[in-house]
mmCIF file of C-alpha atoms and ligand atoms in Angstrom:
data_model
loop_
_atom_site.group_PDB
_atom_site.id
_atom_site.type_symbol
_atom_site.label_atom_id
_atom_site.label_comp_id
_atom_site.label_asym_id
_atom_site.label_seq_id
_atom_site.Cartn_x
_atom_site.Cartn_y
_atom_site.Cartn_z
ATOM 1 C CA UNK A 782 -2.642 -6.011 -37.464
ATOM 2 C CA UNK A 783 -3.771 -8.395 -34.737
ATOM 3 C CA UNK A 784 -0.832 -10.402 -35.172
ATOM 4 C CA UNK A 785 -2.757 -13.596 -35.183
ATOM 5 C CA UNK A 786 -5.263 -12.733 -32.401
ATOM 6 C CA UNK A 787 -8.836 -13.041 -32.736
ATOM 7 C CA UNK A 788 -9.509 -9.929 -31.369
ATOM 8 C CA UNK A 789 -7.811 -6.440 -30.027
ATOM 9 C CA UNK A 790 -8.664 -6.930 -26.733
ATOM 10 C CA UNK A 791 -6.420 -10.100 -26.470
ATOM 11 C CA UNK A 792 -3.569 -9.018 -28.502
ATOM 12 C CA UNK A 793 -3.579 -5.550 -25.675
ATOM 13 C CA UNK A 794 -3.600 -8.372 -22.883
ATOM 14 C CA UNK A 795 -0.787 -10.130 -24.479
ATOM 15 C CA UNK A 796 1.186 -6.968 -25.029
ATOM 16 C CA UNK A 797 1.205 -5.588 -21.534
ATOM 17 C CA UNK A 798 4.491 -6.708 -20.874
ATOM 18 C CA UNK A 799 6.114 -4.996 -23.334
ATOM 19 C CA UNK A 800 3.645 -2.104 -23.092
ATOM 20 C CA UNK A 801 5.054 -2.127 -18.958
ATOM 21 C CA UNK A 802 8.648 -2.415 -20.413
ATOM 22 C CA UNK A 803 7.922 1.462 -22.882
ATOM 23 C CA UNK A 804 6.418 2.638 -19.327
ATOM 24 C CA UNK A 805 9.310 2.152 -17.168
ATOM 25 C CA UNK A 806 12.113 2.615 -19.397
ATOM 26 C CA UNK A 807 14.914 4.802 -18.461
ATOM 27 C CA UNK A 808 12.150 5.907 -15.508
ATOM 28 C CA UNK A 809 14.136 3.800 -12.766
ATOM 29 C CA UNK A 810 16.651 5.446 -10.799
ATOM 30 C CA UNK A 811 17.857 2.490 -8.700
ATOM 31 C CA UNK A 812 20.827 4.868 -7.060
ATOM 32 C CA UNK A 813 19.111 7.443 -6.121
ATOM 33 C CA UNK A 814 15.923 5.073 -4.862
ATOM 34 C CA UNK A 815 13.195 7.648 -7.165
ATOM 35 C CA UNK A 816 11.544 7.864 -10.018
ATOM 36 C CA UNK A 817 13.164 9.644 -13.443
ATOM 37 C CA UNK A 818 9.886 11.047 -14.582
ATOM 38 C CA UNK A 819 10.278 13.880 -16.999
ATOM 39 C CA UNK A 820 7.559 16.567 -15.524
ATOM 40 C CA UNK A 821 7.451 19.996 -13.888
ATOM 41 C CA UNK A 822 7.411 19.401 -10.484
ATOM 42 C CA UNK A 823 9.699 21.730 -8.209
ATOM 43 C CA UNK A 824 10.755 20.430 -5.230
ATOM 44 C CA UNK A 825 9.898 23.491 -3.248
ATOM 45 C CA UNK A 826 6.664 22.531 -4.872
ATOM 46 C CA UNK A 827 6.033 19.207 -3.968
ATOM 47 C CA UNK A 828 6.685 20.172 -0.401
ATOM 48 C CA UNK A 829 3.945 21.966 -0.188
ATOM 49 C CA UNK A 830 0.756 20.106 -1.816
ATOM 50 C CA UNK A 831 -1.543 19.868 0.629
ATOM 51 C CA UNK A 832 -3.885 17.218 -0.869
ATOM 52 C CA UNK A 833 -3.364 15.283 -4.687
ATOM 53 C CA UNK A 834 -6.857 14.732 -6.526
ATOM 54 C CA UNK A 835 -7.132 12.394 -8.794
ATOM 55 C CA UNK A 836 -9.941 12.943 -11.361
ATOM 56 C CA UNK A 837 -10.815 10.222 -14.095
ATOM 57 C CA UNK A 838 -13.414 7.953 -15.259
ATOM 58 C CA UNK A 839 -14.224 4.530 -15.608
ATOM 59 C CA UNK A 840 -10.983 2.421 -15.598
ATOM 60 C CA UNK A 841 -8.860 5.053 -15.652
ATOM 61 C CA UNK A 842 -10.605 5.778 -12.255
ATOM 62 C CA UNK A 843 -9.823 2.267 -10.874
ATOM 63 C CA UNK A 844 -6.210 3.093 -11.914
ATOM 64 C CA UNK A 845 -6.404 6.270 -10.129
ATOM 65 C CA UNK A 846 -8.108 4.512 -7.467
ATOM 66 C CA UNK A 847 -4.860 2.149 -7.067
ATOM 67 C CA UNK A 848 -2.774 5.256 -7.014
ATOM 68 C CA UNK A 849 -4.052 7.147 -4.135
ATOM 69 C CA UNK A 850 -4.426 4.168 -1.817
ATOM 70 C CA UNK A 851 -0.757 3.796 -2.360
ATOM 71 C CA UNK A 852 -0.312 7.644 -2.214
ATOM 72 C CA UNK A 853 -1.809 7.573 1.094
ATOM 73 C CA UNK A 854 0.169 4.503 2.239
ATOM 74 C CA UNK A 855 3.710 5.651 1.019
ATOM 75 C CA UNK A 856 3.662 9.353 0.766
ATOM 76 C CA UNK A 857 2.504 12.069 4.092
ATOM 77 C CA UNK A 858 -0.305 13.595 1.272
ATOM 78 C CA UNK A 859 -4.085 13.279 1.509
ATOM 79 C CA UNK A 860 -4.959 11.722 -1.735
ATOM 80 C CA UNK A 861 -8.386 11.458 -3.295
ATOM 81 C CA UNK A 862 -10.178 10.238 -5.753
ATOM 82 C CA UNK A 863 -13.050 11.373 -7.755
ATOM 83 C CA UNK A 864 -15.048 10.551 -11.067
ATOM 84 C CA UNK A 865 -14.724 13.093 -13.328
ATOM 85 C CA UNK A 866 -18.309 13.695 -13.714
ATOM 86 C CA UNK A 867 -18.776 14.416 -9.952
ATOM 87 C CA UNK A 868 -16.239 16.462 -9.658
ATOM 88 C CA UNK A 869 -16.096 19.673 -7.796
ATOM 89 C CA UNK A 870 -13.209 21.964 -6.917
ATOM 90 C CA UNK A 871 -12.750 22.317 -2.936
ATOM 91 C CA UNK A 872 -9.461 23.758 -2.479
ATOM 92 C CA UNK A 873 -9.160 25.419 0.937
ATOM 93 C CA UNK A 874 -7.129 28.501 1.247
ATOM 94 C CA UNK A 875 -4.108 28.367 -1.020
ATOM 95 C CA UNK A 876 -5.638 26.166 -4.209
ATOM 96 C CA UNK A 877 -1.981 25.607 -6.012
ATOM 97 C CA UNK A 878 -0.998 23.873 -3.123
ATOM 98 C CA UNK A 879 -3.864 20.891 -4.126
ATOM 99 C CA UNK A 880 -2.471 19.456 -7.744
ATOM 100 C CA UNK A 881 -5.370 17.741 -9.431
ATOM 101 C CA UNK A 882 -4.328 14.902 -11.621
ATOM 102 C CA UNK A 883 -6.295 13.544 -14.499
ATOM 103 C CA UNK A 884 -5.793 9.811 -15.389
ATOM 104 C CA UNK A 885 -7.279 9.401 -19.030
ATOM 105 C CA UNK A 886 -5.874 6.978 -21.987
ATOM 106 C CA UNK A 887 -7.356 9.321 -24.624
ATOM 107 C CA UNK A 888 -7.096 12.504 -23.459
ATOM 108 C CA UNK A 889 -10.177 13.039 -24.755
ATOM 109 C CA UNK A 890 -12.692 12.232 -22.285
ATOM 110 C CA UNK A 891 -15.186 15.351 -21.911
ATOM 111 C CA UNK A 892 -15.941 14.813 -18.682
ATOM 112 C CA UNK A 893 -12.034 14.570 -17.119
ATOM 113 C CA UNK A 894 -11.948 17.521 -19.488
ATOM 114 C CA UNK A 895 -14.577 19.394 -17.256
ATOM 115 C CA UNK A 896 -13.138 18.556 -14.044
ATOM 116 C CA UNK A 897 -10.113 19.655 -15.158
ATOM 117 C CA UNK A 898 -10.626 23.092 -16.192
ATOM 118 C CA UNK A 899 -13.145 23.308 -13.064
ATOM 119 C CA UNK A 900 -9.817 22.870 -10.890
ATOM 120 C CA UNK A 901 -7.456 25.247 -13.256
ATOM 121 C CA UNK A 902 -10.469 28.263 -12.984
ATOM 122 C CA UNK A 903 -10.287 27.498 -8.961
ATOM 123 C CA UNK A 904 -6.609 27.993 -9.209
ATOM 124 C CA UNK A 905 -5.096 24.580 -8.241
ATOM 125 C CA UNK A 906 -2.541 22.698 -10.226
ATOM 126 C CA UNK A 907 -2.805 20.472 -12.861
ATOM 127 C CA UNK A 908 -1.479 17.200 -14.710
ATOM 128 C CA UNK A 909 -2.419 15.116 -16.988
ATOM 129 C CA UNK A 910 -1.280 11.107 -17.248
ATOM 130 C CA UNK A 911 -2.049 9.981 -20.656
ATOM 131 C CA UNK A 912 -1.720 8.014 -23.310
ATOM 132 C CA UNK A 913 -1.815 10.431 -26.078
ATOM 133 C CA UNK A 914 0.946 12.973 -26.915
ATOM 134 C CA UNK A 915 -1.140 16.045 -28.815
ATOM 135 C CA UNK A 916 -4.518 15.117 -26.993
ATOM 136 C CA UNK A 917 -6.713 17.831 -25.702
ATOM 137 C CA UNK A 918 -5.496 17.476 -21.716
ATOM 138 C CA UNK A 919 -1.956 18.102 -23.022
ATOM 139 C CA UNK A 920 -2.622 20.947 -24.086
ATOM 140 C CA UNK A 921 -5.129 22.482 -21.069
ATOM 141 C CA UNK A 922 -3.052 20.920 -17.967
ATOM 142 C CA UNK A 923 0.328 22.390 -16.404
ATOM 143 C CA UNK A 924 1.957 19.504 -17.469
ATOM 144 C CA UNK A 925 1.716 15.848 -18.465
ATOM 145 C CA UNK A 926 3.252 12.669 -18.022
ATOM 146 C CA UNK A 927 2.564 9.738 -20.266
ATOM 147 C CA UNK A 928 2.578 6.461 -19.592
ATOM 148 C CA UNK A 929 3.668 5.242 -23.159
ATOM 149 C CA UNK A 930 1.593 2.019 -23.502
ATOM 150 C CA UNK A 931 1.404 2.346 -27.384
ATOM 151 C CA UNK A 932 -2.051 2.105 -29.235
ATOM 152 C CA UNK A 933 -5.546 0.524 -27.717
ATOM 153 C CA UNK A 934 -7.876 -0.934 -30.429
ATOM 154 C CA UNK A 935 -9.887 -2.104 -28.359
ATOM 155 C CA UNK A 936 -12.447 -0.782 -26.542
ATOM 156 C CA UNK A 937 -12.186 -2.057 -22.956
ATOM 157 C CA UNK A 938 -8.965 -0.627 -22.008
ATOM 158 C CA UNK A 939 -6.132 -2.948 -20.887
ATOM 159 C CA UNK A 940 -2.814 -2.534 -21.396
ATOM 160 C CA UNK A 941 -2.787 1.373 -20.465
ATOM 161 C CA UNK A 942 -4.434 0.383 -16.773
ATOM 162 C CA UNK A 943 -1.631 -1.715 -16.007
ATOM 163 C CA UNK A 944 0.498 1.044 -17.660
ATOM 164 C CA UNK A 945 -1.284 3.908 -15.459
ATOM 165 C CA UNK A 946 -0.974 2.120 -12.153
ATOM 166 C CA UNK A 947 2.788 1.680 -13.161
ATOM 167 C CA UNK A 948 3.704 5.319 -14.131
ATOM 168 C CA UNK A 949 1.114 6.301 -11.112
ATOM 169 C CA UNK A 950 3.449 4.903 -8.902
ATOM 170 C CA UNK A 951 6.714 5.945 -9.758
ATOM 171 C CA UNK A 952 5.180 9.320 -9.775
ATOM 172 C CA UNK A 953 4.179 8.290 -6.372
ATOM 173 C CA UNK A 954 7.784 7.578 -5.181
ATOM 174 C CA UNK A 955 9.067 10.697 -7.195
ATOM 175 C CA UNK A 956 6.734 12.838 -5.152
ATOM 176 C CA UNK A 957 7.211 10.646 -1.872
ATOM 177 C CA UNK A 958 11.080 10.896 -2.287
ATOM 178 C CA UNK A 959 11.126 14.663 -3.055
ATOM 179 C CA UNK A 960 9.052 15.235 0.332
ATOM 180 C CA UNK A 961 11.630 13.247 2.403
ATOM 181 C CA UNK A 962 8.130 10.828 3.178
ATOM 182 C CA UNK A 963 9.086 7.753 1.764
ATOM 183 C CA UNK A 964 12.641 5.859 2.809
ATOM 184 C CA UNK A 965 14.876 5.051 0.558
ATOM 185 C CA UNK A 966 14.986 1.713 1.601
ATOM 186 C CA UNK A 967 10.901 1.247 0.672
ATOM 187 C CA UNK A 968 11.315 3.753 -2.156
ATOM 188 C CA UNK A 969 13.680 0.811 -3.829
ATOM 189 C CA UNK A 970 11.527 -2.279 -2.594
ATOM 190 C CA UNK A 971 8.361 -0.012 -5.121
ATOM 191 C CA UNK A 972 10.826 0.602 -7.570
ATOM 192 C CA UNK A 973 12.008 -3.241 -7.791
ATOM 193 C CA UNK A 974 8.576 -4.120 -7.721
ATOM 194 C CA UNK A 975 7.906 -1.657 -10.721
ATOM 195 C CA UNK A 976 10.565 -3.526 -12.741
ATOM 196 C CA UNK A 977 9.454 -7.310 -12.078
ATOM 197 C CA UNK A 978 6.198 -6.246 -13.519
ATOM 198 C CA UNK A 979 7.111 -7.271 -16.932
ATOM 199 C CA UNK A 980 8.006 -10.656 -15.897
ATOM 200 C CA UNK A 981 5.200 -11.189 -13.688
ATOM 201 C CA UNK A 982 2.502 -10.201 -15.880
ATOM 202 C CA UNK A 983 3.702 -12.400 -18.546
ATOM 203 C CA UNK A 984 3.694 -15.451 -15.699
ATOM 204 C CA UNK A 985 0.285 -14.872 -15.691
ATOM 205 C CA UNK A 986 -0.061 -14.726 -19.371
ATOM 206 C CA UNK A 987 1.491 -18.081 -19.280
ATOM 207 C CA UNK A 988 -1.496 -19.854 -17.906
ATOM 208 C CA UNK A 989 -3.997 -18.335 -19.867
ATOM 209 C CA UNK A 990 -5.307 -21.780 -20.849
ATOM 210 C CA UNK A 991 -6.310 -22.575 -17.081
ATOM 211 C CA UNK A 992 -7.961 -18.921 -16.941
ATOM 212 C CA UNK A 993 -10.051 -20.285 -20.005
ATOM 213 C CA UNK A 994 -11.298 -23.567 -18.472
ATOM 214 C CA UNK A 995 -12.284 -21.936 -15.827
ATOM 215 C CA UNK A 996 -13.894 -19.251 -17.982
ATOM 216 C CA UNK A 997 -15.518 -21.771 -20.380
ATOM 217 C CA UNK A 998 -16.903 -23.902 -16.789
ATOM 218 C CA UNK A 999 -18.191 -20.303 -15.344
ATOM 219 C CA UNK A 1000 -19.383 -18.820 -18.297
ATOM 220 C CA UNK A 1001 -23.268 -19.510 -17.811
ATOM 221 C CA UNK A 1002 -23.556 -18.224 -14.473
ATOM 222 C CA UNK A 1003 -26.143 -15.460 -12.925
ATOM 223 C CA UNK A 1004 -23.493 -13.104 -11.999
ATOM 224 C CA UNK A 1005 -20.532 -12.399 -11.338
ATOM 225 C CA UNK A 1006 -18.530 -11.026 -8.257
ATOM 226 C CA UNK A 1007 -15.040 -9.636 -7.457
ATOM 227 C CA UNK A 1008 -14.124 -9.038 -4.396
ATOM 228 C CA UNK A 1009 -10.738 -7.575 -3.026
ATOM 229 C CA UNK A 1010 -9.340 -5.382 0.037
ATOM 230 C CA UNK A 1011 -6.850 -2.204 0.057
ATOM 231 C CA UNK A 1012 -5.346 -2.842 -3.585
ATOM 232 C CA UNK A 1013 -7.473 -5.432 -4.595
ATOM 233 C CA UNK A 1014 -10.466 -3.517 -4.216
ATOM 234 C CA UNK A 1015 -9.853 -1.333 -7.732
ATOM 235 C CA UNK A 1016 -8.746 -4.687 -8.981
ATOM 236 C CA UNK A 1017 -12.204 -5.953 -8.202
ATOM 237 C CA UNK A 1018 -14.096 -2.816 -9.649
ATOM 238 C CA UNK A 1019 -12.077 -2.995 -12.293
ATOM 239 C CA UNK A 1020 -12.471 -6.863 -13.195
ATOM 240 C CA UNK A 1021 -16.809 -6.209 -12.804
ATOM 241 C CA UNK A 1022 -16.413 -3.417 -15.365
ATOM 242 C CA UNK A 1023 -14.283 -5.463 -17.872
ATOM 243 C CA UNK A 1024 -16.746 -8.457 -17.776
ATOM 244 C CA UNK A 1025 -20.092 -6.852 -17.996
ATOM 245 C CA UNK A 1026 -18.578 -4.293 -20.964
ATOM 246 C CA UNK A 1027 -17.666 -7.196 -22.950
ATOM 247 C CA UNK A 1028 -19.546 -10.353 -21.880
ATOM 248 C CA UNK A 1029 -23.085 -8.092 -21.102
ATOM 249 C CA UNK A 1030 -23.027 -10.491 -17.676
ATOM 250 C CA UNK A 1031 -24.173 -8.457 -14.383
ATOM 251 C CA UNK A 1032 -21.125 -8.366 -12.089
ATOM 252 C CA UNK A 1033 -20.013 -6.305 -9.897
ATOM 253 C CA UNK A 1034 -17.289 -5.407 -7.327
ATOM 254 C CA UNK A 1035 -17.066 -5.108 -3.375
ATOM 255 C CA UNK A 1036 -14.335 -4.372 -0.973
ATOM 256 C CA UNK A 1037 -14.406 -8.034 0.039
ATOM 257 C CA UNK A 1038 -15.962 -7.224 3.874
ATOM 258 C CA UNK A 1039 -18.662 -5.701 2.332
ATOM 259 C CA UNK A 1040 -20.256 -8.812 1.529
ATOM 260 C CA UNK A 1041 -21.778 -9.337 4.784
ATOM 261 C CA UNK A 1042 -24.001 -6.051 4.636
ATOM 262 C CA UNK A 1043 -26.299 -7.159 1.542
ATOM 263 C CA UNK A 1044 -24.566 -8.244 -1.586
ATOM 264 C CA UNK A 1045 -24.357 -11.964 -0.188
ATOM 265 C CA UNK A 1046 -28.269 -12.051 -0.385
ATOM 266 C CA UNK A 1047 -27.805 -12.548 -4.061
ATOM 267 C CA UNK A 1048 -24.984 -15.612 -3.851
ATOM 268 C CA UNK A 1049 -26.115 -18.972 -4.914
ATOM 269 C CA UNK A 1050 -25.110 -22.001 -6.623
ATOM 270 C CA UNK A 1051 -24.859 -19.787 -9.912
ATOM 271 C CA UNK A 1052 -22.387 -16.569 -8.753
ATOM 272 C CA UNK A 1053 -19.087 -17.688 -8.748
ATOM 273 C CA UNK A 1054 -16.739 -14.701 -6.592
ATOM 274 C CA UNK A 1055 -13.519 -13.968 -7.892
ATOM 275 C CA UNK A 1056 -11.372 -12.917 -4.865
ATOM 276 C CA UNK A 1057 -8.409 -10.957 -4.969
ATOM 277 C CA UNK A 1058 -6.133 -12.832 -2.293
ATOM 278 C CA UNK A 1059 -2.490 -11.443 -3.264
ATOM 279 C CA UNK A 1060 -0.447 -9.370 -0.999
ATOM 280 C CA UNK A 1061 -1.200 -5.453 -0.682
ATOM 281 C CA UNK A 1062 -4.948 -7.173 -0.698
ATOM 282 C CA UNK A 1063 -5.201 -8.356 2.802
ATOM 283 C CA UNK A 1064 -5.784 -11.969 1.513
ATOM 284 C CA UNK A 1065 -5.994 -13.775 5.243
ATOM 285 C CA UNK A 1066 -8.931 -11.493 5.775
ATOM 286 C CA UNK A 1067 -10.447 -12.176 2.210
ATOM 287 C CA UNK A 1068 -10.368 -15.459 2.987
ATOM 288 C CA UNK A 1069 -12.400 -15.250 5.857
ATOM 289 C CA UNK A 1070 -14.950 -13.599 3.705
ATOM 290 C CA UNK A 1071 -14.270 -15.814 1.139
ATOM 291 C CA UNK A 1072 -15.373 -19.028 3.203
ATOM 292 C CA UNK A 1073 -18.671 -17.114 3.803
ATOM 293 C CA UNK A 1074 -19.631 -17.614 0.128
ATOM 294 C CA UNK A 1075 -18.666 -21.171 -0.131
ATOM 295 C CA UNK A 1076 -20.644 -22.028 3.237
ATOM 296 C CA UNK A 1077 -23.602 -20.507 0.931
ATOM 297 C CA UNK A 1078 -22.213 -22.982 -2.087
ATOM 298 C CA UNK A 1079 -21.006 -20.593 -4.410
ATOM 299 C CA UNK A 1080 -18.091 -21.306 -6.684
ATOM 300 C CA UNK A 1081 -14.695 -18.961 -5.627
ATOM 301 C CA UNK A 1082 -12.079 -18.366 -8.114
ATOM 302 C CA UNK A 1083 -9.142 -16.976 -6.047
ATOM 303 C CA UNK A 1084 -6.116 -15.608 -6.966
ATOM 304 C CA UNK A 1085 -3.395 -16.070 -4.688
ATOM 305 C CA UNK A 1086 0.397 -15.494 -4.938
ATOM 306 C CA UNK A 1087 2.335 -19.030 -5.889
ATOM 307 C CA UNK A 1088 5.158 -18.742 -2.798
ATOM 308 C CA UNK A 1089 2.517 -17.644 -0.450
ATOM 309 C CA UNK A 1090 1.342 -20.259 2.276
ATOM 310 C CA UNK A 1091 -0.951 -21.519 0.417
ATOM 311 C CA UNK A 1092 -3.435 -19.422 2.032
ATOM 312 C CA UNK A 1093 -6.484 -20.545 -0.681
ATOM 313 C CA UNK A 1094 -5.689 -23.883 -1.846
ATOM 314 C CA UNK A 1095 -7.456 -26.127 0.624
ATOM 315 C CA UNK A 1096 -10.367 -23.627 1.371
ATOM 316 C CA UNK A 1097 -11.170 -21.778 -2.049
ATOM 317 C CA UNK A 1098 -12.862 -23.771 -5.125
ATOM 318 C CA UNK A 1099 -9.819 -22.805 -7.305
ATOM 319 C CA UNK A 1100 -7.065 -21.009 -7.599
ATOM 320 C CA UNK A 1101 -4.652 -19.531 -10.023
ATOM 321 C CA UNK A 1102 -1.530 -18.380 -8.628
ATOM 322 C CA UNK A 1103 0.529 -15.731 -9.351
ATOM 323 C CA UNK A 1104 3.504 -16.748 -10.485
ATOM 324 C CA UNK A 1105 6.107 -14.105 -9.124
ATOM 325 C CA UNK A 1106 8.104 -13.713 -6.639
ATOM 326 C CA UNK A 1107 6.354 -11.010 -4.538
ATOM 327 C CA UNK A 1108 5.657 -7.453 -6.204
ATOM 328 C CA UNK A 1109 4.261 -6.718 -2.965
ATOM 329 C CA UNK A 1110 2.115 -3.878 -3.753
ATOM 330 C CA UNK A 1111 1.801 -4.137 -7.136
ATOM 331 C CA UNK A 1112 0.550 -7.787 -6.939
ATOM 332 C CA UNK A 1113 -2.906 -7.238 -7.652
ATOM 333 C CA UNK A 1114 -1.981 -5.138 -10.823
ATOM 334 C CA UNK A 1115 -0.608 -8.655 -11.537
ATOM 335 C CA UNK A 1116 -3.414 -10.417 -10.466
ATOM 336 C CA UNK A 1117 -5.890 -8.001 -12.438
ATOM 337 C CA UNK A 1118 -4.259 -9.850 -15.671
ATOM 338 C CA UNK A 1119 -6.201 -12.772 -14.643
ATOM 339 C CA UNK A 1120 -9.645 -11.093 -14.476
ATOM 340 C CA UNK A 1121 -8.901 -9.337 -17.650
ATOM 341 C CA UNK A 1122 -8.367 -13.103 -19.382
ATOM 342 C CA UNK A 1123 -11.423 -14.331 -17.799
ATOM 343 C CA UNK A 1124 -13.404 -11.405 -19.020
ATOM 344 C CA UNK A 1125 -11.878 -11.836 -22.469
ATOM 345 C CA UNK A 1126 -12.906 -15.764 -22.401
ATOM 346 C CA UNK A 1127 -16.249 -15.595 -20.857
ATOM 347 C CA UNK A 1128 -16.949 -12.896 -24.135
ATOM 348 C CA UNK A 1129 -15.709 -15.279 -26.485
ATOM 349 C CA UNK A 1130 -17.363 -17.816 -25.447
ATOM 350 C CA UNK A 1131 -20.892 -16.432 -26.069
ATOM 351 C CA UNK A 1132 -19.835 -15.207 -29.464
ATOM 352 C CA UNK A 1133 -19.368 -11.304 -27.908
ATOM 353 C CA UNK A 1134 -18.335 -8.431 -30.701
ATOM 354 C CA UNK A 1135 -15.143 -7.967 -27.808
ATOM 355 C CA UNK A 1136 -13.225 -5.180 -29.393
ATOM 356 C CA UNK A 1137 -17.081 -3.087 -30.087
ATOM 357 C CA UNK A 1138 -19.205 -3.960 -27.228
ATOM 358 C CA UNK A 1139 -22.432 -2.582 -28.022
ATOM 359 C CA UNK A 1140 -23.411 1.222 -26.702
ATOM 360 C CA UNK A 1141 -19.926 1.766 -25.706
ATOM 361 C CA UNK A 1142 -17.112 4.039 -27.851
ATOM 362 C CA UNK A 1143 -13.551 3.648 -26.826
ATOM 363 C CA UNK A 1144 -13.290 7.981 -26.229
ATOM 364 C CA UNK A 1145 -16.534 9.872 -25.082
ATOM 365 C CA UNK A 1146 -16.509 12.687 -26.108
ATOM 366 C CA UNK A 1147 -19.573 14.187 -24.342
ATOM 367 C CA UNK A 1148 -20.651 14.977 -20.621
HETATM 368 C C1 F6R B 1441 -13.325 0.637 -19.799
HETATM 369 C C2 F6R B 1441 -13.129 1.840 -20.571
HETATM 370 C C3 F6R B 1441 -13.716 3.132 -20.084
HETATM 371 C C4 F6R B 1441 -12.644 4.217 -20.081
HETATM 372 C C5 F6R B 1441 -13.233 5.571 -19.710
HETATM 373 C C6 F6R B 1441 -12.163 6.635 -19.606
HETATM 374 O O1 F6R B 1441 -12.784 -0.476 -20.413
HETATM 375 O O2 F6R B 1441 -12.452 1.804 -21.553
HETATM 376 O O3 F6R B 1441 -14.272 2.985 -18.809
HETATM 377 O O4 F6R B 1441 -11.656 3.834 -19.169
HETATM 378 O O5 F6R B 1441 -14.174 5.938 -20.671
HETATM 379 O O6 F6R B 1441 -11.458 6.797 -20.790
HETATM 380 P P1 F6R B 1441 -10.114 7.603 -20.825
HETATM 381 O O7 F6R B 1441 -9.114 6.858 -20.032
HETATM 382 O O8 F6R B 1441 -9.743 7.686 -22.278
HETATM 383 O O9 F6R B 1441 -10.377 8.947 -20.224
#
């Protein structure tokens, strides 16, 4: 059943574009420039949330993570973002008018579970985006959307991020066009960007073998770290978590200023950065960042877009370009397929049990 893989994990990275393909299909409304998402949402409702809050955990909170900085970019909505285990309900006046959203592949996780019926007994709204039709937040949220990314083996989740961010924004632009916020004109640049994602995730797919050199070269280091701005910046958290779950490496991820204000005490020789330097990422500032590392000798792996300006080639230690032609916002989603495939080759380089990473279970089940 791994259809010639040697582990979950990498058959889930391979599948995303077809995974991406279940998401979006029949989802697109190109005509009217929105989203064809089958869920409850009145417009007379819409128009009045105050505030979205998006509870979830782990990497389904770096998806929701991506979602709300978009939310707050495309749509007039304060959106936030919370783990699940520190959530609590603050609702104001009116709590319908604040729709709580839980991002969770299972459906099982106790502690989105929690947060979720925290918000429902404070009266606010809720919906689910999941992977699994019949799961537990089906059944205890006001409705759900899934994001149809088919079955994950494997314990660090993959496919059904890339999946999330894509049904997160459609929902996005279904909720943005409903409240008259978002143009039609930039509702139809997302929603073109939403379809190339397919094709551009398998252009990255396409030079895995680079992604593995450079794994194989890197794979001894200290630590690891990611950096990114705006977009990139879940990408970044999200490519830490994926390589210490699997690999047991330290890494972890900034918002790429950050750097400056204490992690670069701990960059040598030994801690390559991975930099996020797409659009929707703020890559000329990265790079400015970016050359602070190298002036301290560390090794940058930068992912920059292939029609850009080159922006990275002369300055950064390497780069792998994205192949696409732009997907604007949804280029580090793109990018992110990179870090997954260095995580995944870093892992199997040491010998890593990938798809059962030790202490970890692919649903928790308790708080
Ligand atoms: C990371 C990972 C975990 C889950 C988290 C939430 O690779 O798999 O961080 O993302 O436990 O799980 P769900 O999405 O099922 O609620």
């Amino acid at each position: 059943e791994k259809s010639g893989y040697d582990h979950y994990m990498l058959k889930e990275i391979h599948e995303q574009p077809r995974a991406l393909r279940q998401t979006i299909s029949g989802r697109i409304d190109t005509d009217d420039g929105t989203a064809d998402i089958d869920v409850d949402l009145p417009s007379e409702y819409v128009d009045s949330i105050e505030e979205i809050q998006i509870v979830a955990c782990g990497t389904s909170n770096y998806a929701g993570r991506y979602a709300a900085e978009l939310l707050e970019s495309i749509v007039d909505v304060r959106a936030t973002v919370e783990v699940a285990s520190e959530y609590e309900f603050d609702g104001g006046r009116d709590p319908w008018r604040t729709l709580v959203v839980a991002v969770t592949q299972s459906g099982e996780t106790a502690d989105t579970l929690s947060a979720i019926r925290r918000a429902k007994r404070a009266g606010a709204r809720t919906l689910a985006v999941t992977n699994t039709l019949g799961s537990t937040v089906v059944r205890e949220t006001d409705d759900s959307v899934f994001i149809r990314a088919g079955p994950e083996i494997g314990v660090a989740a993959t496919k059904t991020f890339a999946s999330q961010v894509a049904t997160l924004t459609l929902l996005a632009v279904r909720i943005g066009r409903a409240r008259g916020s978002l143009s039609y004109g930039r509702a139809r640049e997302l929603l073109e960007s939403v379809r190339r994602l397919p094709n551009a995730v398998q252009g990255v797919l396409d030079r895995e073998d680079r992604v593995r050199e450079v794994a194989r070269e890197y794979a001894d280091s200290d630590a690891f770290f990611f950096v990114g701005r705006k977009l990139g910046h879940p990408v970044a958290l999200e490519g830490a978590l994926k390589l210490k779950e699997i690999s047991y490496d330290h890494a972890e991820g900034f918002p790429a200023g950050e750097l400056k204000h204490g992690p670069l005490a701990l960059v040598t020789e030994e801690t390559p950065v991975l930099a996020l330097l797409t659009d929707g990422s703020r890559p000329d500032e990265t790079l400015n960042n970016v050359k602070e590392v190298e002036a301290r000798g560390a090794p940058v792996i930068g992912a920059t877009t292939a029609d850009g300006d080159g922006r990275a080639t002369d300055s950064a230690y390497l780069d792998v370009e994205l192949p696409v032609p732009a997907t604007g916002a949804l280029e580090p989603l793109v990018a992110n397929v990179y870090w997954q495939l260095f995580a995944y080759h870093v892992a199997d380089e040491k010998g890593r049990p990938i798809d059962r990473p030790r202490n970890l279970a692919k649903s928790v089940t308790v708080e």
